[in-house]
mmCIF file with all atom_site columns, C-alpha atoms in Angstrom:
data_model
loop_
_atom_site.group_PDB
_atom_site.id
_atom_site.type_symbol
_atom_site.label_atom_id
_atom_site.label_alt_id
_atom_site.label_comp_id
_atom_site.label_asym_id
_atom_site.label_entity_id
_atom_site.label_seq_id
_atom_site.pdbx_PDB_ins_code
_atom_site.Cartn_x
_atom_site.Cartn_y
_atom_site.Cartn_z
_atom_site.occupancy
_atom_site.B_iso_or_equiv
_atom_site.pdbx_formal_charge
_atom_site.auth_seq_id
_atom_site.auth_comp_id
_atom_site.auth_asym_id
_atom_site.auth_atom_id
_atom_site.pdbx_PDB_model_num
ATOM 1   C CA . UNK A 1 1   ? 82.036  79.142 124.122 1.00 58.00 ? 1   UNK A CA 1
ATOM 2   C CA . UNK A 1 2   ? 82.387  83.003 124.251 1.00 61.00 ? 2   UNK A CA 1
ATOM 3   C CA . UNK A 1 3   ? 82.362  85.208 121.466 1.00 58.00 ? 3   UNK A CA 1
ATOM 4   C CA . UNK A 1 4   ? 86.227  86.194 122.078 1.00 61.00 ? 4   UNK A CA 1
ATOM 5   C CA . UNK A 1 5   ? 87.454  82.344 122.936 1.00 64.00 ? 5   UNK A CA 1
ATOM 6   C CA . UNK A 1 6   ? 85.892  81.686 119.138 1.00 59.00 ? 6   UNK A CA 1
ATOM 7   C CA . UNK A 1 7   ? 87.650  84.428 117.576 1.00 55.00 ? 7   UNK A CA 1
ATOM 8   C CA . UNK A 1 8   ? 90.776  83.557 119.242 1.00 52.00 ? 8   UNK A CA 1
ATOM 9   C CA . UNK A 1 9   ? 90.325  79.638 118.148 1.00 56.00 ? 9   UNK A CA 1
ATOM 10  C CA . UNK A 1 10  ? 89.562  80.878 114.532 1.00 55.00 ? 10  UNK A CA 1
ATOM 11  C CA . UNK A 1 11  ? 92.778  82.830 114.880 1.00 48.00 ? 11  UNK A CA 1
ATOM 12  C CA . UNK A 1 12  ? 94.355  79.576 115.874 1.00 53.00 ? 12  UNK A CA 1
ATOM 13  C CA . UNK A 1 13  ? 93.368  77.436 113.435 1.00 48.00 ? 13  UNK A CA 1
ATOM 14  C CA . UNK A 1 14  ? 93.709  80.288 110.495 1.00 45.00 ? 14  UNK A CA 1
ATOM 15  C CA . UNK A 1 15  ? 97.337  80.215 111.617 1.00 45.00 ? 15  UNK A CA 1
ATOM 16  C CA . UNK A 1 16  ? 97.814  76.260 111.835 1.00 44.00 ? 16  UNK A CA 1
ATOM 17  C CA . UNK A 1 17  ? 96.214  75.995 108.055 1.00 41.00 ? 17  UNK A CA 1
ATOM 18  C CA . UNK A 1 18  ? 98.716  78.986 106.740 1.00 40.00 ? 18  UNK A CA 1
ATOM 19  C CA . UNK A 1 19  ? 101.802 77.224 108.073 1.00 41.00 ? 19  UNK A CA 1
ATOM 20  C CA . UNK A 1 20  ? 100.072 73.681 106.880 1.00 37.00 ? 20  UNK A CA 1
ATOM 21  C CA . UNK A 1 21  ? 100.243 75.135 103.211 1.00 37.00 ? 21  UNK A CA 1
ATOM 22  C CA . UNK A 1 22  ? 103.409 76.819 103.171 1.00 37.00 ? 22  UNK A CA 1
ATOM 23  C CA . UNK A 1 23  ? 104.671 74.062 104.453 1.00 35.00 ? 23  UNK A CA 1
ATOM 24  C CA . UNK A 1 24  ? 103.056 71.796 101.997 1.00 36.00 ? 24  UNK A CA 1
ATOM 25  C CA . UNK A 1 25  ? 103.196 74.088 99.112  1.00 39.00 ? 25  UNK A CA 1
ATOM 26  C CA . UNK A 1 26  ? 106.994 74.376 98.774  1.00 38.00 ? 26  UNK A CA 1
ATOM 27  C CA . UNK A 1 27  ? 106.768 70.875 96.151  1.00 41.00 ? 27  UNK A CA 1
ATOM 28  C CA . UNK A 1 28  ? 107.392 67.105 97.402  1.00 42.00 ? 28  UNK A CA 1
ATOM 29  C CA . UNK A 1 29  ? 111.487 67.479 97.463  1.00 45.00 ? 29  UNK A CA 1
ATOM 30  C CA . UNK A 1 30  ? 113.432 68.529 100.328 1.00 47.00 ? 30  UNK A CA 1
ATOM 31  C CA . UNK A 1 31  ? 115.697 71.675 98.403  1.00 46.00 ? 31  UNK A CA 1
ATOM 32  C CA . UNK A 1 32  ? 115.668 75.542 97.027  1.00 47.00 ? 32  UNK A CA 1
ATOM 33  C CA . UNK A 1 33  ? 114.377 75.774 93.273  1.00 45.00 ? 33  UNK A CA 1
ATOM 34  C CA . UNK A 1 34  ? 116.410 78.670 93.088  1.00 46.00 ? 34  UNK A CA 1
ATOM 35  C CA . UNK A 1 35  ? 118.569 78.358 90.585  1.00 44.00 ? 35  UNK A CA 1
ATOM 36  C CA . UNK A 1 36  ? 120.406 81.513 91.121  1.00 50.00 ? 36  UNK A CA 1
ATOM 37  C CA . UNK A 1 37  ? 122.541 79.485 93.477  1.00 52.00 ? 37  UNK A CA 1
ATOM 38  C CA . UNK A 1 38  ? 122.349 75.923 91.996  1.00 67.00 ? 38  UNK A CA 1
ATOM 39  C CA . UNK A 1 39  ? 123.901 74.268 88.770  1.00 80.00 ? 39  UNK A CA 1
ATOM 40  C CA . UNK A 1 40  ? 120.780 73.558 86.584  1.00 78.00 ? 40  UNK A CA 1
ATOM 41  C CA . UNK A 1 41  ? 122.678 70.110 86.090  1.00 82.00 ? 41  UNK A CA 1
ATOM 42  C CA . UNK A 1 42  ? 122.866 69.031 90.025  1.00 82.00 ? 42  UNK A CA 1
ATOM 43  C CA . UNK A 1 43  ? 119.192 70.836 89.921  1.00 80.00 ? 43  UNK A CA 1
ATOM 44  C CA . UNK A 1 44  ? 117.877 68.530 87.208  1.00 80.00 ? 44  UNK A CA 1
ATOM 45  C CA . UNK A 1 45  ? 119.867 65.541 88.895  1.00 83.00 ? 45  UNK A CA 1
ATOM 46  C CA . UNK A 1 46  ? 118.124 65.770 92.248  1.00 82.00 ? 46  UNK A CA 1
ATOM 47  C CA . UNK A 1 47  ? 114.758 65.381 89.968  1.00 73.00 ? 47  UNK A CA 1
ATOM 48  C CA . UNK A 1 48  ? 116.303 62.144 87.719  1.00 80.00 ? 48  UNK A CA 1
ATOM 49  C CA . UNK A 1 49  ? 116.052 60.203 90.898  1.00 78.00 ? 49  UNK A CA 1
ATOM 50  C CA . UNK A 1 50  ? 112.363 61.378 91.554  1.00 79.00 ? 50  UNK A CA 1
ATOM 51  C CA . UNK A 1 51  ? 109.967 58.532 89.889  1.00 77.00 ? 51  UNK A CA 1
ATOM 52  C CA . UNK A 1 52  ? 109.261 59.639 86.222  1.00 84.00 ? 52  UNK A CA 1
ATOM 53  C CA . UNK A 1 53  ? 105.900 60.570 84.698  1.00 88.00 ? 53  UNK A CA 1
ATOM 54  C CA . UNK A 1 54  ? 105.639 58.167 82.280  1.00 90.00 ? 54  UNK A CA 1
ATOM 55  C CA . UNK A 1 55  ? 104.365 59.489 78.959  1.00 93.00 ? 55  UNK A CA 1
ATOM 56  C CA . UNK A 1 56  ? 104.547 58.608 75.032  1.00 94.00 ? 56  UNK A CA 1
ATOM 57  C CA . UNK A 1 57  ? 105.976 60.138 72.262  1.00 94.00 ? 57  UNK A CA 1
ATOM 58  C CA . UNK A 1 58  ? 104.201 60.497 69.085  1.00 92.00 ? 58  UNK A CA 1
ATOM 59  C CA . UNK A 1 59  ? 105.517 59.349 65.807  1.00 92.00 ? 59  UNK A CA 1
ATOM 60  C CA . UNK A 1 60  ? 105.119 62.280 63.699  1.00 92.00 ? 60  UNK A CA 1
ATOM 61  C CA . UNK A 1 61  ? 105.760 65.812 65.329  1.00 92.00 ? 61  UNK A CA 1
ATOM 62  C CA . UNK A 1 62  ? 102.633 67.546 64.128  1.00 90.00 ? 62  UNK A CA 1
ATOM 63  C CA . UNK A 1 63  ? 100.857 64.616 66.329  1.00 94.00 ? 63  UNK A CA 1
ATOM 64  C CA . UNK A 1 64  ? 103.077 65.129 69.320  1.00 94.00 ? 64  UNK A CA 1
ATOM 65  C CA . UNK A 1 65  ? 99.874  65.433 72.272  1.00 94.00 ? 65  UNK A CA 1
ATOM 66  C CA . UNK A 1 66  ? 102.214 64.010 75.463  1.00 95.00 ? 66  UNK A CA 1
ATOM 67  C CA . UNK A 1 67  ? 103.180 66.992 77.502  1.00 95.00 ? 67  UNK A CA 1
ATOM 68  C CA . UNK A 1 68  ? 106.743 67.462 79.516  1.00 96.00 ? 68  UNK A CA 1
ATOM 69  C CA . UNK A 1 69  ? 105.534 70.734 80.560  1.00 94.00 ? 69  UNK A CA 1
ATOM 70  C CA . UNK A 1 70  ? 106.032 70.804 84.285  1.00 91.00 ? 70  UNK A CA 1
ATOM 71  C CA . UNK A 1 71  ? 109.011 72.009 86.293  1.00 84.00 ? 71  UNK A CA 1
ATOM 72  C CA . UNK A 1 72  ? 111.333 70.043 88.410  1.00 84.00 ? 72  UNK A CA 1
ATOM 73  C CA . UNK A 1 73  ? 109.654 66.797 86.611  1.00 90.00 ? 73  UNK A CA 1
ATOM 74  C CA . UNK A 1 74  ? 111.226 63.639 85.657  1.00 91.00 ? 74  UNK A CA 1
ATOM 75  C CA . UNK A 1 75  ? 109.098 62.358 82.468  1.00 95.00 ? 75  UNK A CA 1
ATOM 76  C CA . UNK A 1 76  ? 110.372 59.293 81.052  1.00 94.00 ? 76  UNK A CA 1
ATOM 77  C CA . UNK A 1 77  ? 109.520 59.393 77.444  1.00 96.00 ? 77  UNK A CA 1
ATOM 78  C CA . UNK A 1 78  ? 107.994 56.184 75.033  1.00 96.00 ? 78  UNK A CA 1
ATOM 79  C CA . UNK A 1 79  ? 109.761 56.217 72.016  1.00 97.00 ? 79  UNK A CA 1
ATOM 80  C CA . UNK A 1 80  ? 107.814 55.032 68.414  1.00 96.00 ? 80  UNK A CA 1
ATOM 81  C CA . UNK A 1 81  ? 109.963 52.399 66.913  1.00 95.00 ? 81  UNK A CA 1
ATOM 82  C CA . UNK A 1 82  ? 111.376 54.219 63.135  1.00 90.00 ? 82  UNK A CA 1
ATOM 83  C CA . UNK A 1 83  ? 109.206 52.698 60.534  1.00 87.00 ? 83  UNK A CA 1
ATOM 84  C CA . UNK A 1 84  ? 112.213 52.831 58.007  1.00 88.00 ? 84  UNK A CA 1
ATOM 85  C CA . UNK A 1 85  ? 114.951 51.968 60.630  1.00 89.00 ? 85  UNK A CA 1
ATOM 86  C CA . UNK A 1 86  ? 114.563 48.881 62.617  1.00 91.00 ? 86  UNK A CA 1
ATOM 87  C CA . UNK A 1 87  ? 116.196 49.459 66.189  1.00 94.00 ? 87  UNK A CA 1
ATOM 88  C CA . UNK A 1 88  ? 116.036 52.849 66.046  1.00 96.00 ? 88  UNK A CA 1
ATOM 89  C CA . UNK A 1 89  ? 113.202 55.052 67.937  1.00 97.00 ? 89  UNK A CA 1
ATOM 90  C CA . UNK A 1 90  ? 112.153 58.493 67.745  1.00 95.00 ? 90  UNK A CA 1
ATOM 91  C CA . UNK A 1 91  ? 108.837 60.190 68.935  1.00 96.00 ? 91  UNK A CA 1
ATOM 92  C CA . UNK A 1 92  ? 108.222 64.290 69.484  1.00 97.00 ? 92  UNK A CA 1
ATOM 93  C CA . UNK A 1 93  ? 106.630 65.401 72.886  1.00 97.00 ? 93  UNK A CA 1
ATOM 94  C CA . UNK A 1 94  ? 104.870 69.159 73.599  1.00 97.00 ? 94  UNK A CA 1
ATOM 95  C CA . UNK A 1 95  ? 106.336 71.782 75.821  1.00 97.00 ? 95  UNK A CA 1
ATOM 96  C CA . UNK A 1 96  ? 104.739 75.177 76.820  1.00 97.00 ? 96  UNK A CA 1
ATOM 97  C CA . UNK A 1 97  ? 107.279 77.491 78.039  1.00 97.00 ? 97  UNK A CA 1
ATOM 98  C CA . UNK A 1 98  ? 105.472 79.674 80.835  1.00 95.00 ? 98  UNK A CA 1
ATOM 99  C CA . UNK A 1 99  ? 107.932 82.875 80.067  1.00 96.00 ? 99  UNK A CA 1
ATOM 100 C CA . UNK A 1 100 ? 110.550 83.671 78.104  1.00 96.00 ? 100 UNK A CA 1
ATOM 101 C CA . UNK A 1 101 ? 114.127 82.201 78.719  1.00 96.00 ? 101 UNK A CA 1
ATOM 102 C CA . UNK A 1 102 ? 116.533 80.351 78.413  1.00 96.00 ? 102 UNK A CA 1
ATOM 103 C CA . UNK A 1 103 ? 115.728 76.634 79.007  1.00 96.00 ? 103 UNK A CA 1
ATOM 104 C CA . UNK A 1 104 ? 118.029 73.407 79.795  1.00 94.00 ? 104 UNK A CA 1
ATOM 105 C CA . UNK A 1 105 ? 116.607 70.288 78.222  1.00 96.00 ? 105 UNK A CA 1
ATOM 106 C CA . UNK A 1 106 ? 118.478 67.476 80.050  1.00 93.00 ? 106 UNK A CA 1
ATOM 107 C CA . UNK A 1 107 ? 117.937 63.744 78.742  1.00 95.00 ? 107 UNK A CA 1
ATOM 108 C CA . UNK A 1 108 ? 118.968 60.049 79.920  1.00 94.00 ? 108 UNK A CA 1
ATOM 109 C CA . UNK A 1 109 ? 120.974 59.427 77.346  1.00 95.00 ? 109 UNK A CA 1
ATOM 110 C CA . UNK A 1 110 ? 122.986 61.299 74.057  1.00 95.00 ? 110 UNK A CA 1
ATOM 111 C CA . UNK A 1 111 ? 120.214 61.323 71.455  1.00 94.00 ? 111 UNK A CA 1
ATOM 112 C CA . UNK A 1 112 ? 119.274 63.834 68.844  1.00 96.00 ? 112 UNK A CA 1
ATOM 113 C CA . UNK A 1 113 ? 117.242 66.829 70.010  1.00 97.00 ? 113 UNK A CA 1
ATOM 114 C CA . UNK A 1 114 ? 115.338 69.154 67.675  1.00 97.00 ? 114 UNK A CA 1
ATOM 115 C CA . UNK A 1 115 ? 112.812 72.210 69.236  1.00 98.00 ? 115 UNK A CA 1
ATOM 116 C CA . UNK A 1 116 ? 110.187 73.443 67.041  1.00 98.00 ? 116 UNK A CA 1
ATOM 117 C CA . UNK A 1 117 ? 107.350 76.033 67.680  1.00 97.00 ? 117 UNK A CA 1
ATOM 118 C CA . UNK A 1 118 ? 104.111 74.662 67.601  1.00 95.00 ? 118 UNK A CA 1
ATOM 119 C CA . UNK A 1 119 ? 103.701 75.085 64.067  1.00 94.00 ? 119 UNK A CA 1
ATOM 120 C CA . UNK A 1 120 ? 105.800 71.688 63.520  1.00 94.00 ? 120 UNK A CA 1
ATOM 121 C CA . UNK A 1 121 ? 108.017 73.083 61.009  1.00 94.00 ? 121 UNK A CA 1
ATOM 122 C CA . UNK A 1 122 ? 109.776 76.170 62.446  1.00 96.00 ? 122 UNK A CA 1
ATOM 123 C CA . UNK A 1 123 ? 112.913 75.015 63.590  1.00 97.00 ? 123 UNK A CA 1
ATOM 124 C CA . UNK A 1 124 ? 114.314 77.228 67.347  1.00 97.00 ? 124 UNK A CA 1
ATOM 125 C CA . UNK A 1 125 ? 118.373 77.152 67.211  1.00 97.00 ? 125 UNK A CA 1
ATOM 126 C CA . UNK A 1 126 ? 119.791 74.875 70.345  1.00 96.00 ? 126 UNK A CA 1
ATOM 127 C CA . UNK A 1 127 ? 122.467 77.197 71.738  1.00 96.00 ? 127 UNK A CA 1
ATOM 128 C CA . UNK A 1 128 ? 124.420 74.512 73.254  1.00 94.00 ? 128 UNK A CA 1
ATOM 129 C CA . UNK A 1 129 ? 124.603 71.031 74.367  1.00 94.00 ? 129 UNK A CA 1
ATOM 130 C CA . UNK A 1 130 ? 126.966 69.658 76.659  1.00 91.00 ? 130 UNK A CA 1
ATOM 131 C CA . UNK A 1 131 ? 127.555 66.255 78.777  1.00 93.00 ? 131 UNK A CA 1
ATOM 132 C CA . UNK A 1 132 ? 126.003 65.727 81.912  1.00 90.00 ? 132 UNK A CA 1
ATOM 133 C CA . UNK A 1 133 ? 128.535 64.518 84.875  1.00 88.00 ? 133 UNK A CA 1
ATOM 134 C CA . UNK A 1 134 ? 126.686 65.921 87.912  1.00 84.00 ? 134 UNK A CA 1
ATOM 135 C CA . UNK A 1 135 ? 124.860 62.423 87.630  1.00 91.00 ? 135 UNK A CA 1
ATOM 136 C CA . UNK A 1 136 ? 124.733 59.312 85.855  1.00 84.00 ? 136 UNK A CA 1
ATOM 137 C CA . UNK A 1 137 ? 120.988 59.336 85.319  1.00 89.00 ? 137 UNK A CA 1
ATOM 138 C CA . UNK A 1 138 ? 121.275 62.298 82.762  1.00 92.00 ? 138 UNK A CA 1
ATOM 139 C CA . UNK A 1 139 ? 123.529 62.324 80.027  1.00 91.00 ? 139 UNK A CA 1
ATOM 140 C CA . UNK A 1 140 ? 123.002 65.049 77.970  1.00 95.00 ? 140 UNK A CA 1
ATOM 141 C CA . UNK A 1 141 ? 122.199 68.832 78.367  1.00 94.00 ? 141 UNK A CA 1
ATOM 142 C CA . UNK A 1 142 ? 120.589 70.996 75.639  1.00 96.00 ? 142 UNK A CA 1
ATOM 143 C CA . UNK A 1 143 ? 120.035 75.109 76.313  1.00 96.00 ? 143 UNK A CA 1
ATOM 144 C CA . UNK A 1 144 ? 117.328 76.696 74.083  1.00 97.00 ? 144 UNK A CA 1
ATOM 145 C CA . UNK A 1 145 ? 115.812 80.180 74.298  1.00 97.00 ? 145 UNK A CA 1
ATOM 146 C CA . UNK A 1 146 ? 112.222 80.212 74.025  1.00 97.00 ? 146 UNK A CA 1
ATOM 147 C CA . UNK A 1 147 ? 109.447 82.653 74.282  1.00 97.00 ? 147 UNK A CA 1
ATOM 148 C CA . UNK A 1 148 ? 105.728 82.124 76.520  1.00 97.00 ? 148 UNK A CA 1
ATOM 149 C CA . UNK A 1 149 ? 104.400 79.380 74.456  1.00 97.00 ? 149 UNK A CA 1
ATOM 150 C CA . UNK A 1 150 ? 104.067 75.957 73.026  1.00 97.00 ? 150 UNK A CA 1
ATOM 151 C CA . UNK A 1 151 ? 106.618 73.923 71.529  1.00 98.00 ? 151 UNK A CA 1
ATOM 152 C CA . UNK A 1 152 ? 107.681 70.547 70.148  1.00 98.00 ? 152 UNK A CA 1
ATOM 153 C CA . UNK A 1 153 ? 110.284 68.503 71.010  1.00 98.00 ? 153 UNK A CA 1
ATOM 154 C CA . UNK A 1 154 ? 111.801 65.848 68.595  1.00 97.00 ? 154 UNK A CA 1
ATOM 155 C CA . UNK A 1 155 ? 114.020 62.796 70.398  1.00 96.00 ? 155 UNK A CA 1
ATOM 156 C CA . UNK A 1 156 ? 115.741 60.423 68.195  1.00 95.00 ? 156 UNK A CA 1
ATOM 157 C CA . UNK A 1 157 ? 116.584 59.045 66.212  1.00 95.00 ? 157 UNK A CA 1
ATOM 158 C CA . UNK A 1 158 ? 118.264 56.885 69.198  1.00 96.00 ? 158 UNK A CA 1
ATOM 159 C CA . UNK A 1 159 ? 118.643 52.649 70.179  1.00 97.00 ? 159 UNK A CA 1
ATOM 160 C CA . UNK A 1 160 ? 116.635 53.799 73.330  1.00 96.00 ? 160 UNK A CA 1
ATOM 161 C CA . UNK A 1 161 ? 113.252 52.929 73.560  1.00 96.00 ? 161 UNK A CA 1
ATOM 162 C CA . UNK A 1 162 ? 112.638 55.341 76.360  1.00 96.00 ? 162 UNK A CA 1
ATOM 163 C CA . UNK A 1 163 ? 114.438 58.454 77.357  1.00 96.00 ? 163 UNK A CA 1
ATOM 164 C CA . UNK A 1 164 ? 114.307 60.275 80.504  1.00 93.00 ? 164 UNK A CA 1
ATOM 165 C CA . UNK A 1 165 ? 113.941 64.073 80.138  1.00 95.00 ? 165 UNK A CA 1
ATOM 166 C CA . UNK A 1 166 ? 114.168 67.217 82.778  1.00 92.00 ? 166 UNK A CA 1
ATOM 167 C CA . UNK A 1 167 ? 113.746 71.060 81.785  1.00 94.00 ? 167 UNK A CA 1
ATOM 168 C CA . UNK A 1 168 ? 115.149 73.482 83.615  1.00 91.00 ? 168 UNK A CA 1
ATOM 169 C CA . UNK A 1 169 ? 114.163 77.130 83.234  1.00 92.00 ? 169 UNK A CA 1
ATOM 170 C CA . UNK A 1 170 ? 117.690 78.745 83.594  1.00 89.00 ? 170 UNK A CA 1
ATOM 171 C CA . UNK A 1 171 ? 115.923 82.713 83.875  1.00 80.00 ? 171 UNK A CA 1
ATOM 172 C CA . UNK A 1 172 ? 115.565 85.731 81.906  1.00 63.00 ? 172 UNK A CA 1
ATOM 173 C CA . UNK A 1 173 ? 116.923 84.856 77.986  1.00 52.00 ? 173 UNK A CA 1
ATOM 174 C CA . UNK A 1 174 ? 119.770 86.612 76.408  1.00 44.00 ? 174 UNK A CA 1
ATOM 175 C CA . UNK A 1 175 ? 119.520 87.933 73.709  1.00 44.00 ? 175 UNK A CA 1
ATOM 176 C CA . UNK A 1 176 ? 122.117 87.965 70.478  1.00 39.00 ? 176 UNK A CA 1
#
């Protein structure tokens, strides 16, 4: 082969690779991420569907390990059975919010939600929560603004042993 018939075949296959990866690269779902010009509900409902992550909650927040961290990801969430309630289940995950914003924590069904920073006892205020009925896979919709960093999430107390949950960064945060 000739010097310039290699270059031009490395040219080739540089190209075929690129388009392989941006191809490849966009994520494993067939839509836009952009949530500029998509309801974070019907965004988080095109992700209940995906097959969850499964992790497990732990019983006491300041042990919470499991992380929910990335986006467009359905986690479905092992609850700890409430040592002083029987039926009832609880369990706190981990979070790390990459920037700061405002965030949509959407869950399977209408249990208790509590955010705290990773200190386990500072409480964050949820700004609103709302019912879900772009989809019957997600029942409830929390929006908290958080900073770049970790955080814990608290489910429960609920009668589900398992609860399905999807964050949504919805952008830049407001501020009050």
């Amino acid at each position: 082969m000739k010097l310039n018939e290699r270059l031009a075949m490395k040219f080739i296959l540089v190209g075929l690779l690129s388009m392989t990866i941006a191809t490849l690269g966009c994520g494993h779902d067939d839509h836009d991420h952009d949530l500029n010009n998509e309801d974070p509900a019907e965004e988080a409902c095109a992700h209940a569907t995906d097959t969850p992550t499964a992790v497990s909650a732990a019983a006491q927040r300041a042990d919470a390990t499991a992380s929910v961290s990335l986006g467009h990801t359905h986690y479905r969430v092992a609850l700890v059975e409430d040592a002083e309630t029987a039926g009832q289940f609880r369990g706190s995950v981990r979070y790390i919010a990459g920037a700061e914003a405002d965030y949509a924590i959407f869950l399977s069904v209408d249990a208790p939600l509590a955010v705290f920073e990773a200190d386990a006892t500072t409480a964050v205020e949820i700004e609103s929560s709302a019912g879900v009925d772009a989809c019957v896979e997600l029942a409830r919709q929390h929006v908290v603004e958080l900073k770049a960093g970790t955080y814990i999430l608290e489910l429960g107390p609920t009668s589900a042993s398992h609860v399905s949950i999807l964050i949504e960064s919805l952008g830049g945060a407001h501020h009050h």
